[in-house]
Structure formats: structure tokens, C-alpha cells
Amino acid sequence: MATNEIKVALLGNPNTGKTSVFNALTGLNQKVGNYPGITVEKKIGFCKLSNGITAKILDLPGTYSLNTTSLDESIAVEILLNKKGEYFPDVAIVVAEVENLKRNLLLFSQIKDLGIPTVLVINMADRMQKNGISLDVESLSKELGTKVILSSVRNNSGISEIKQSIEDIDAISTDSFLDITEVSPEYFERLKKLFPQEDPYKLWLVTTQDVNFTEIDKNQQAQVNDITTTVDLRRYQHKETVLRYKKINASLKKAYLKDPTKATSLKAKIDSVLTHKVWGYLIFFAILFLIFQVIYDWSNYPMDLIDGFFASASNWVSKTLPSGMFTNLIAEGILAGIGGIVIFIPQIAFLFLFISILEESGYMSRVVFLMDKLMRPFGLSGKSVVPLMSGTACAIPAIMASRTIENWKERLITILVIPFTTCSARLPVYLIIISIVIPEGSFMFISYQAFTLMALYILGFGVSILSAWILHKILKIKTKSFFVMEMPGYKMPQAKNVGITVLEKTKSFVFGAGKIILAISVILWFLGSYGLSEDFKNAEKNVDEKIASDGFSDFNKTFISSNIQNYELSLRDSVSAKIYHINNQDIQDSLAIKRNDLIAVAKEDELAGYKLEHSFMGQMGKAFEPLVKPLGYDWKIGIAVLASFAAREVFVGTLATIYSVGSGGEEEETIKERLAAEVHPSTQKPVFNFASGISILLFYAFAMQCMSTLAIVKRETNTWKWPMLQLAIMTGFAYLVALIAYQFLK
Amino acid sequence: MVTTAANLQKGQKGIITEFPNEGFPLKLMEMGCLPGNTVELIQVAPFNDPIYINVGDSHIAIRRSLAETIVLELIED
């Protein structure tokens, strides 16, 4: 293995363009996953070198130093310390940014002290001239004792040199940068007595960091803790930092020159607008509104195409293949299920397009800066804004994103309230219900429907903030808090990075949530198509008898008569316009044929409805109905609500299954039209009316209906206590609000 | 004149002299906030907090309460 694969760890401060370097080296040849047992994202990419060796590149989370303050950062330390570990690198590449080189070198110096061959890549070289920076790569390389590469991913320069340097790792010195014992000779003397075999800097990291380092066991670690106090340790850490900067300054003195007069004032100008007390907020809310308008409007076009494609594919399958259970499974179970997944790709892609542009450009940090003071009364900080906003895509990555919050109480509160924000899985439910119960039309260019959608987003955000405030008051957790955030320079987002993010997120939705959706769609199709009761077996006979004695339902009577009327009108129009040359008898014959067709459709519909009612699913739904009736739902909606405790997006798929089973007509009706046409059998009023629609919207806004989120919360909080509380409290609250809304509006 | 980073006006600069607070965050020091380095106040967020400073070439945002623990010698222009 070692002969044809070389393990590379990519490290660097946040905002250095590390991800761009990773993308440039590996292209789409990446695997994204999680480290076992934890939720820190693991990105591995592969890159072929000219000598036939494959570089396996591990993109570690961005960190300012090896002194960790968050879980994300401790991953890097654990991997670099564990020589026997799966990911221990043969070579480390530290990506630095030319404008903040000094600070970036701190991390470099620490990694070099671990004795790992370390290459320094100074990225964003294209910004040097503008900022009046001159750099002598050769002399810097000599000072730092390593290979230094100047790169600019934007201009595609330096990438081949990075590859070359990976090939030549044997040429890179592994001498340390700082002699750590300088920090306190006597302390390190004592340490050395305890562990004569160990490298002092590694020992030092193990002593000061809370990481699971396998080479030194806990007993030994306790001994280490005995020889000094935490106050002294902290003093030594401060001293270490000062010493490192001293050495770094000395190394940079000759090689790195910055003309302060040339420093661009553009950043300051943009900042003064984007963080302005009026403009800042206006711009932020305008951007938010733009995002929602785009998700709502633009995604409609691809969605209609996808919708139409799957409808005709399903139709084609049921007409082409021999009829039977297998054909039905494909047409009504699997194809409908896949259609239900694919249809949401446009919205998810658009949302992540925006989020990644905002992050890449540097604007996201300004949002944190703007919002910090506003979030504080609720027990949160500006850092919770990004996880909460990411929650509008999916609670799962958002809860993972909360790892950047160092303060445990803030982090726990953020995790607990994220599921209230409107995730993309709610979007399909919202979109379909809104399109049925909220009238079209607009007020001053803002359509009522888009406005309702935005109101739901604000509501979700509002309730999450409010519950954060309550949690802040209730939870008694003492933590020491400080808030430090880098304000990176503004950058033009790079299409490649944005594209890869969008692709990754979409893939994780399709293959993550998609599996659950498809499985549930197939199960639901089965439950809705089969039954064991006598009524189900004798469905055909029973329906025939019912029609013979009582006639069709009122809905079907109207359906037949209105269709006949329209048909007759258009027929007579065509005759008087001399398109058709037929006499009155022909018209009557034609009408009779049409009437027979319509009766057959109506009969099919009633049979399908009857079958569904007596299928497994119908029986379950009816048992469940008394619970959801006060919310304005019938047993069909009840089934969909029940099914969506696995994942919210299942709601629409379930309804699609229920009604495509229930429709059976000749024409292709979209789910939307079918839902809008659904009436209560007793009252003949639409099932999806304003009151029940709002009740559904509110229920979905608040209920905890996502198994994956519960699983993530369990993992992040390391107990079932928090996810179970979330499930009970959120769902109870949702039920109550939906109940009040329906009873008030009906 | 001795002051703290919290008292800087927009555009004003000072040189860090000390951190009287024992528990001063290491992370801030690692980002370049070290004795001897210059702090410049760039921007103040709406509602007066947090503040946005340039210290040792790092552009960072910190809260006012933390800025109060950074003691400076003001640079008079």
C-alpha cells in the first residue's frame, strides 16, 4: 500500500482558500463522509501524481492552531498525534494566505514541530500586488526550513508545484521550528523524567489538549497533571505563543515586505456599508428575501418538468408492462417515490447555491457581526446565526455546523432550537398546501403565496429564537464564554467551489434522505394497495352494488355532468364553426360514448377509493383519525402526518401515493390538482380548505418529524434526553397550535 | 495615554501593553493579539457591540467585554 499511495493532510486557517486548493488538486474525485462515531465532516480526495503514485488527500477542518477550542479542531490534532491512526499523514500541506501570512505561520510552526514533513503553500498570490506585498520565496524557504510554494488557485498557478512537492517529500526536512522546552526548561525537564521516550512537543500537546491520544494512557496523563497547575499551564501556553510569533517575525523580516500605504481601503468601504446600522440590516433582509423569492419562483420551472416527466414515465410503465403487482410496484410505488425525491433537487440546489456564495464571499461573517448583539438576549451569539440559517436547508448539517460554537450552553441551545427553523423538507409540504389554500395574485409585486412562505420562515425563526430565550433562562449550565471571529477579506466566489458544495449537498439529500423517502413510498404503496378484510376482497362487487342502488357520489355526479356539458358545448361550437360536418344524431351518439367513458372513470375512482378505504393503510388511518380530526384532517392526511414522523418530505409523497391509488382516471392529474379536488364525503366541502391548510402548515412548522435529526442530536449531545425532549415538546406544541388555529378559522 | 481596546474610537490605534485578566483567551493571542502589537478599531456593530478590530494583521470581531481586558497605550496622531 505504502508504495503506491501517499497520505497527505491538508491544513490551514479558515478563509485561506484551503478548500479551493483541495478542489483544484482533486477535482470531483472526492469522498465526503463523517469520522466514525462523530459528526465532523471528513473529506478525502484523490490525485494522481506524475510518478504513478496516488495522493490520498485528507482535508482537515480549518483551524487557527493546534490548541483546540472546538471539536472540529481537535480532529486535526488527534489525527496528527496518532501515528498508528488510519489517517496519519506522510506529509502535511499547510495552506496560508498571503495577506495574513504571519498568523498563518503559527499553525505551520506547530505542525512542523510534530516532526511531520510540512509543505507551506502561500495561497491568493494574485492579491499581493494590490496589497503592496513582496515576498522572497527562496529566502523564506530557507528561514522556515521547508518547501514554500506560491499559489493562486484562481489563476490556476502553483497547483502542479504542490503535486511535485508531494512526490519529493523525502527532500523535506523534519526539523522542528521552535524548541518547546524554551517555554519552561524546568517544567519540560520534569516531563522528560516521566516520559523519557516521548517527544516533548507531543507530550506538551497531550497535556494541554483534551484529545484521545492513544499512545499515553490516562494513568500516565494523571501523573503529568500532578507536576504543574492549570494556571501555570496557561501561562506556558501564552509564552509559547509569544515565542512562536517572535521566531515567525524574525523569519519574515527579510522575506516578507508589506507597503502599508498600498493596503486597499476597498474592504473598509464595503464593510462600512454592509455592517451599517441601517444599510447592513436592509441589505441582509433584502438578500434573505431574494433567496426565498428565487427558491419559490425559479425552481418552479425545473420542478414542473420533473413532475411531468415522472407522471408520464409512470403512465408509460403501467401501459407498456403486463398488468400485475410488479408493474404497479414500479409505476405507483418506485417511480412515484423517486419522483418525490427528485422534485426537491432544484430548491435544495438553489438554497445551497446562495449559502455557499454568501460564505465564499466573506459576507456570512458580517452577518454574524451584525446579529451578535441581537442574539445575545436569547442566550445565543452571532455564531448561532449561521447554524440557524443553515437550518433553513436541513437541520442535520446545521446541527453539525453548531460545532464551531465553543460555548457548550450556547451550542446546546442552538442544537435544540434549530429544528424549529424551516428546513427544506418542510418546503414541499408548504409549497403544495400554499398553492392550494392561498389565493394567487399579488400586492405590489409580492405574491400572496410567496409572502405566506416568507411568513412561515419568519415564524419558524421567531419560535426558535423564543425557545432559545426560554432555554437560556431554564438551563443551568455554567460556561466561560468568549467570542472571537475573523472578518475575512471579500472575495469573488469561485464557481468550482460553489458548484462542488451544491453538488455535495444535493447528493447527500438524494442518497441520505432519499433512501428513507423511497422506502417509505414503497411501503405506503403496498399498504394502500392491499388488504385482508372481506370488504377489500369483495371491493368490486360492493362498489357495483352501491352504484346500482345509490348512484354515484355527488362529486362524481358533478364531475360527469359538467364534463358532458363542456363536451357538448365544444362539439356544437365546432359544428357551427363548420369544423365538423355532422348531424344531430351523430352528436347524440358521440355524447353517449363520452358519457359511458366518464361513468367508467367515475366507477374506477370509486372502486379505488373504496379499496384504499379498506386496505391496510385505510384501516390504520381510520384508527388514527379521532386524534387528528380536531385539527381539521381526515384519515388520509392523518396517514400522511403519521408517515412523516420519519421525514417531513414524506408527506407529499404519501398523499401522492394515496391519491394516485384513489384517482385511476384517464387524465394525468398532478398531485396538486388532485388534492384541491378532494372533498369530504359527508359535506362535499374541500378537504384542503383555508382552515385545515393553515392547520397543516402550522403543524409542520413546529412538529419534530425527522428521525435523522433526532439521531444527530443524540450523537451531538451524547444522550437520548435532549432528542426525546425535543420530540415530545415540539410535537405537543405543534398539535396545540394547529388545534387552536383550525378551531378558530373553521 | 493608557486605555483599553473597548474605549477606542473608529480609526484610533493603540499598542497592546498587557492583559491583566489571567484567563485571557489563548485563541485571541494566537490570532495576533499580543503585547507590542497595534490595535486599530475599524468598525462598531449596530447597538455598539461587538467591535471589529485590526490587530497584528488579523481582522477580527470581539465583544466589548473582552475588549475591556486588552490594555493599550494610545497612539496619538
Tab-separated table of C-alpha atoms in Angstrom, chain A residues 60-339:
chain	number	residue	atom	x	y	z
A	60	LEU	CA	-8.954	18.661	7.727
A	61	PRO	CA	-11.287	21.250	9.286
A	62	GLY	CA	-9.885	24.794	9.294
A	63	THR	CA	-8.063	25.684	12.491
A	64	TYR	CA	-6.001	28.592	13.805
A	65	SER	CA	-3.713	26.460	15.916
A	66	LEU	CA	-3.250	23.045	17.455
A	67	ASN	CA	-4.580	24.437	20.729
A	68	THR	CA	-8.138	23.394	20.167
A	69	THR	CA	-11.237	25.230	21.221
A	70	SER	CA	-13.786	23.220	19.267
A	71	LEU	CA	-14.424	19.606	18.344
A	72	ASP	CA	-13.710	20.337	14.692
A	73	GLU	CA	-10.215	21.460	15.587
A	74	SER	CA	-9.496	18.582	17.913
A	75	ILE	CA	-9.998	16.186	14.996
A	76	ALA	CA	-6.952	17.690	13.332
A	77	VAL	CA	-4.871	17.317	16.480
A	78	GLU	CA	-5.967	13.748	17.069
A	79	ILE	CA	-5.093	12.723	13.545
A	80	LEU	CA	-1.694	14.422	13.632
A	81	LEU	CA	-0.779	12.919	17.008
A	82	ASN	CA	-1.848	9.371	16.394
A	83	LYS	CA	0.996	7.803	14.487
A	84	LYS	CA	-0.757	4.449	14.256
A	85	GLY	CA	-4.015	6.025	13.105
A	86	GLU	CA	-5.600	5.336	9.755
A	87	TYR	CA	-5.260	8.947	8.635
A	88	PHE	CA	-1.809	9.790	9.989
A	89	PRO	CA	-0.212	11.700	7.104
A	90	ASP	CA	3.093	11.089	5.369
A	91	VAL	CA	3.169	14.766	4.548
A	92	ALA	CA	1.257	17.821	5.752
A	93	ILE	CA	0.392	20.708	3.475
A	94	VAL	CA	-0.358	23.930	5.288
A	95	VAL	CA	-2.306	26.424	3.215
A	96	ALA	CA	-1.637	30.017	4.213
A	97	GLU	CA	-2.991	33.240	2.832
A	98	VAL	CA	-0.600	35.881	1.625
A	99	GLU	CA	-2.239	38.789	3.459
A	100	ASN	CA	-2.263	37.054	6.846
A	101	LEU	CA	0.930	35.123	6.412
A	102	LYS	CA	2.288	35.866	9.857
A	103	ARG	CA	-0.740	34.486	11.648
A	104	ASN	CA	-0.969	31.509	9.307
A	105	LEU	CA	2.616	30.590	10.115
A	106	LEU	CA	1.688	29.927	13.735
A	107	LEU	CA	-0.196	26.783	12.735
A	108	PHE	CA	2.570	25.895	10.304
A	109	SER	CA	5.190	26.122	13.037
A	110	GLN	CA	3.183	23.862	15.354
A	111	ILE	CA	2.695	21.200	12.711
A	112	LYS	CA	6.337	21.326	11.772
A	113	ASP	CA	7.218	20.732	15.425
A	114	LEU	CA	5.350	17.428	15.283
A	115	GLY	CA	8.095	16.115	13.033
A	116	ILE	CA	5.833	15.632	10.040
A	117	PRO	CA	7.276	16.789	6.687
A	118	THR	CA	5.385	20.035	6.146
A	119	VAL	CA	4.995	21.985	2.919
A	120	LEU	CA	3.879	25.607	3.083
A	121	VAL	CA	1.515	26.779	0.346
A	122	ILE	CA	1.009	30.537	0.277
A	123	ASN	CA	-2.291	31.000	-1.482
A	124	MET	CA	-4.027	34.000	-3.052
A	125	ALA	CA	-0.787	35.239	-4.542
A	126	ASP	CA	-2.888	37.232	-7.022
A	127	ARG	CA	-3.667	39.672	-4.213
A	128	MET	CA	-0.031	40.515	-3.500
A	129	GLN	CA	0.432	43.358	-5.908
A	130	LYS	CA	-2.808	45.069	-4.977
A	131	ASN	CA	-1.851	44.969	-1.317
A	132	GLY	CA	1.727	46.066	-1.812
A	133	ILE	CA	3.221	42.777	-0.643
A	134	SER	CA	6.536	41.451	-1.831
A	135	LEU	CA	7.759	38.004	-0.929
A	136	ASP	CA	11.104	36.281	-1.363
A	137	VAL	CA	10.092	32.645	-1.581
A	138	GLU	CA	13.613	31.299	-1.610
A	139	SER	CA	14.783	33.118	1.477
A	140	LEU	CA	11.533	32.280	3.320
A	141	SER	CA	12.020	28.661	2.390
A	142	LYS	CA	15.475	28.758	3.929
A	143	GLU	CA	14.266	30.519	7.086
A	144	LEU	CA	11.422	28.082	7.662
A	145	GLY	CA	13.385	25.039	6.629
A	146	THR	CA	10.819	23.698	4.206
A	147	LYS	CA	9.462	23.857	0.709
A	148	VAL	CA	7.433	27.041	0.134
A	149	ILE	CA	5.053	27.291	-2.814
A	150	LEU	CA	3.312	30.413	-4.005
A	151	SER	CA	-0.099	29.607	-5.450
A	152	SER	CA	-3.205	31.214	-6.808
A	153	VAL	CA	-5.998	28.768	-7.380
A	154	ARG	CA	-7.972	31.497	-9.110
A	155	ASN	CA	-5.271	31.744	-11.787
A	156	ASN	CA	-4.539	28.031	-11.650
A	157	SER	CA	-0.943	28.618	-10.648
A	158	GLY	CA	1.105	26.632	-8.168
A	159	ILE	CA	-1.050	23.502	-8.272
A	160	SER	CA	1.432	21.402	-10.238
A	161	GLU	CA	4.197	22.528	-7.870
A	162	ILE	CA	2.143	21.262	-4.937
A	163	LYS	CA	1.817	17.894	-6.644
A	164	GLN	CA	5.547	17.890	-7.323
A	165	SER	CA	6.311	18.635	-3.673
A	166	ILE	CA	4.203	15.661	-2.575
A	167	GLU	CA	6.322	13.470	-4.822
A	168	ASP	CA	9.502	14.863	-3.316
A	169	ILE	CA	8.629	14.518	0.360
A	170	ASP	CA	11.888	12.833	1.185
A	171	ALA	CA	13.630	16.115	0.434
A	172	ILE	CA	11.684	17.990	3.127
A	173	SER	CA	13.375	18.466	6.451
A	174	THR	CA	11.523	17.378	9.573
A	175	ASP	CA	13.472	19.611	11.953
A	176	SER	CA	11.324	21.414	14.454
A	177	PHE	CA	10.717	25.147	14.261
A	178	LEU	CA	10.632	26.021	17.942
A	179	ASP	CA	12.345	24.220	20.770
A	180	ILE	CA	9.350	23.896	23.043
A	181	THR	CA	11.485	23.422	26.135
A	182	GLU	CA	12.418	27.117	25.894
A	183	VAL	CA	8.940	27.835	27.262
A	184	SER	CA	9.923	26.500	30.649
A	185	PRO	CA	13.106	24.423	30.838
A	186	GLU	CA	12.418	23.104	34.325
A	187	TYR	CA	8.851	22.020	33.540
A	188	PHE	CA	9.967	20.143	30.455
A	189	GLU	CA	12.799	18.607	32.447
A	190	ARG	CA	10.216	17.113	34.796
A	191	LEU	CA	8.087	15.951	31.882
A	192	LYS	CA	11.080	14.272	30.319
A	193	LYS	CA	11.778	12.373	33.515
A	194	LEU	CA	8.285	10.905	33.411
A	195	PHE	CA	8.350	10.012	29.710
A	196	PRO	CA	11.914	9.742	28.519
A	197	GLN	CA	10.787	8.123	25.256
A	198	GLU	CA	8.351	10.790	24.143
A	199	ASP	CA	8.873	13.865	22.027
A	200	PRO	CA	8.500	16.947	24.269
A	201	TYR	CA	6.185	18.882	21.932
A	202	LYS	CA	3.822	15.935	21.512
A	203	LEU	CA	3.810	15.469	25.274
A	204	TRP	CA	3.048	19.122	25.657
A	205	LEU	CA	0.071	18.897	23.296
A	206	VAL	CA	-1.260	15.823	25.048
A	207	THR	CA	-1.009	17.609	28.394
A	208	THR	CA	-2.763	20.743	27.266
A	209	GLN	CA	-5.354	19.384	24.830
A	210	ASP	CA	-8.395	17.349	25.617
A	211	VAL	CA	-7.883	14.707	22.946
A	212	ASN	CA	-7.898	10.943	22.965
A	213	PHE	CA	-4.318	10.246	22.323
A	214	THR	CA	-3.741	6.541	22.295
A	215	GLU	CA	-0.037	6.365	22.980
A	216	ILE	CA	-0.253	7.694	26.513
A	217	ASP	CA	-2.850	6.184	28.785
A	218	LYS	CA	-4.984	8.004	31.294
A	219	ASN	CA	-2.962	6.969	34.352
A	220	GLN	CA	0.146	8.449	32.918
A	221	GLN	CA	-1.729	11.561	31.959
A	222	ALA	CA	-2.814	11.973	35.586
A	223	GLN	CA	0.845	11.913	36.585
A	224	VAL	CA	1.533	14.679	34.100
A	225	ASN	CA	-1.227	16.761	35.594
A	226	ASP	CA	0.362	16.403	39.025
A	227	ILE	CA	3.558	18.185	38.156
A	228	THR	CA	2.048	21.576	37.432
A	229	THR	CA	-1.033	23.737	37.985
A	230	THR	CA	-3.534	24.796	35.340
A	231	VAL	CA	-2.642	28.427	35.929
A	232	ASP	CA	0.987	27.649	35.150
A	233	LEU	CA	-0.037	25.633	32.102
A	234	ARG	CA	-1.985	28.569	30.760
A	235	ARG	CA	0.978	30.853	31.382
A	236	TYR	CA	3.226	28.471	29.474
A	237	GLN	CA	0.733	28.394	26.594
A	238	HIS	CA	0.740	32.182	26.421
A	239	LYS	CA	4.511	32.145	26.491
A	240	GLU	CA	4.642	29.551	23.741
A	241	THR	CA	2.514	31.784	21.527
A	242	VAL	CA	4.723	34.795	22.176
A	243	LEU	CA	7.877	32.776	21.428
A	244	ARG	CA	6.419	31.392	18.217
A	245	TYR	CA	5.484	34.847	16.994
A	246	LYS	CA	8.956	36.116	17.839
A	247	LYS	CA	10.546	33.442	15.688
A	248	ILE	CA	7.998	33.945	12.921
A	249	ASN	CA	8.615	37.693	12.872
A	250	ALA	CA	12.332	37.051	12.622
A	251	SER	CA	11.803	34.643	9.690
A	252	LEU	CA	9.573	37.089	7.873
A	253	LYS	CA	11.735	40.126	8.448
A	254	LYS	CA	13.776	39.777	5.296
A	255	ALA	CA	11.488	37.750	3.080
A	256	TYR	CA	8.136	39.459	3.516
A	257	LEU	CA	7.591	43.157	2.933
A	258	LYS	CA	4.298	44.969	3.095
A	259	ASP	CA	3.855	48.530	1.917
A	260	PRO	CA	1.241	49.869	4.343
A	261	THR	CA	0.270	52.759	2.080
A	262	LYS	CA	-0.914	50.361	-0.597
A	263	ALA	CA	-3.248	48.433	1.669
A	264	THR	CA	-6.593	48.505	-0.029
A	265	SER	CA	-9.309	50.602	1.515
A	266	LEU	CA	-11.968	48.841	-0.526
A	267	LYS	CA	-12.603	46.319	2.228
A	268	ALA	CA	-13.122	49.124	4.740
A	269	LYS	CA	-15.541	50.832	2.384
A	270	ILE	CA	-17.598	47.708	1.778
A	271	ASP	CA	-17.560	46.960	5.490
A	272	SER	CA	-18.869	50.369	6.378
A	273	VAL	CA	-21.902	49.726	4.178
A	274	LEU	CA	-22.525	46.062	4.943
A	275	THR	CA	-22.227	46.497	8.701
A	276	HIS	CA	-24.032	49.826	8.786
A	277	LYS	CA	-26.797	50.018	11.370
A	278	VAL	CA	-29.432	50.727	8.718
A	279	TRP	CA	-27.986	49.582	5.397
A	280	GLY	CA	-26.482	46.476	6.947
A	281	TYR	CA	-29.827	45.139	8.088
A	282	LEU	CA	-31.651	46.291	4.965
A	283	ILE	CA	-29.148	44.513	2.741
A	284	PHE	CA	-29.286	41.371	4.876
A	285	PHE	CA	-33.069	41.188	4.747
A	286	ALA	CA	-33.128	42.023	1.050
A	287	ILE	CA	-30.749	39.133	0.416
A	288	LEU	CA	-32.885	36.799	2.517
A	289	PHE	CA	-35.993	37.845	0.640
A	290	LEU	CA	-34.278	37.388	-2.708
A	291	ILE	CA	-33.303	33.854	-1.700
A	292	PHE	CA	-36.877	32.928	-0.829
A	293	GLN	CA	-38.313	34.517	-3.939
A	294	VAL	CA	-35.839	32.601	-6.078
A	295	ILE	CA	-36.449	29.281	-4.335
A	296	TYR	CA	-40.145	29.799	-4.776
A	297	ASP	CA	-40.243	31.150	-8.324
A	298	TRP	CA	-37.231	29.879	-10.246
A	299	SER	CA	-37.409	26.333	-9.017
A	300	ASN	CA	-40.932	26.072	-10.353
A	301	TYR	CA	-39.729	25.584	-13.917
A	302	PRO	CA	-37.437	22.602	-13.388
A	303	MET	CA	-39.937	21.213	-10.885
A	304	ASP	CA	-42.752	21.257	-13.411
A	305	LEU	CA	-40.530	19.449	-15.886
A	306	ILE	CA	-39.580	16.792	-13.330
A	307	ASP	CA	-43.205	16.432	-12.264
A	308	GLY	CA	-44.358	15.937	-15.851
A	309	PHE	CA	-41.547	13.522	-16.623
A	310	PHE	CA	-42.326	11.181	-13.747
A	311	ALA	CA	-46.057	11.358	-14.380
A	312	SER	CA	-45.609	10.255	-17.995
A	313	ALA	CA	-42.951	7.673	-17.068
A	314	SER	CA	-45.320	6.087	-14.583
A	315	ASN	CA	-48.114	6.189	-17.152
A	316	TRP	CA	-45.868	4.622	-19.787
A	317	VAL	CA	-44.838	1.789	-17.461
A	318	SER	CA	-48.374	0.877	-16.491
A	319	LYS	CA	-49.462	0.868	-20.150
A	320	THR	CA	-46.418	-0.975	-21.547
A	321	LEU	CA	-45.710	-3.665	-18.986
A	322	PRO	CA	-48.186	-6.513	-18.438
A	323	SER	CA	-50.565	-5.513	-15.680
A	324	GLY	CA	-49.938	-7.022	-12.301
A	325	MET	CA	-48.420	-6.394	-8.927
A	326	PHE	CA	-44.875	-5.932	-10.296
A	327	THR	CA	-45.943	-3.270	-12.792
A	328	ASN	CA	-47.913	-1.485	-10.120
A	329	LEU	CA	-44.931	-1.594	-7.807
A	330	ILE	CA	-42.767	0.106	-10.425
A	331	ALA	CA	-45.327	2.612	-11.647
A	332	GLU	CA	-47.040	3.552	-8.423
A	333	GLY	CA	-44.513	2.673	-5.752
A	334	ILE	CA	-40.982	3.125	-7.046
A	335	LEU	CA	-41.391	5.716	-9.803
A	336	ALA	CA	-43.694	7.829	-7.655
A	337	GLY	CA	-41.199	7.576	-4.820
A	338	ILE	CA	-38.200	8.570	-6.942
A	339	GLY	CA	-40.221	11.407	-8.435
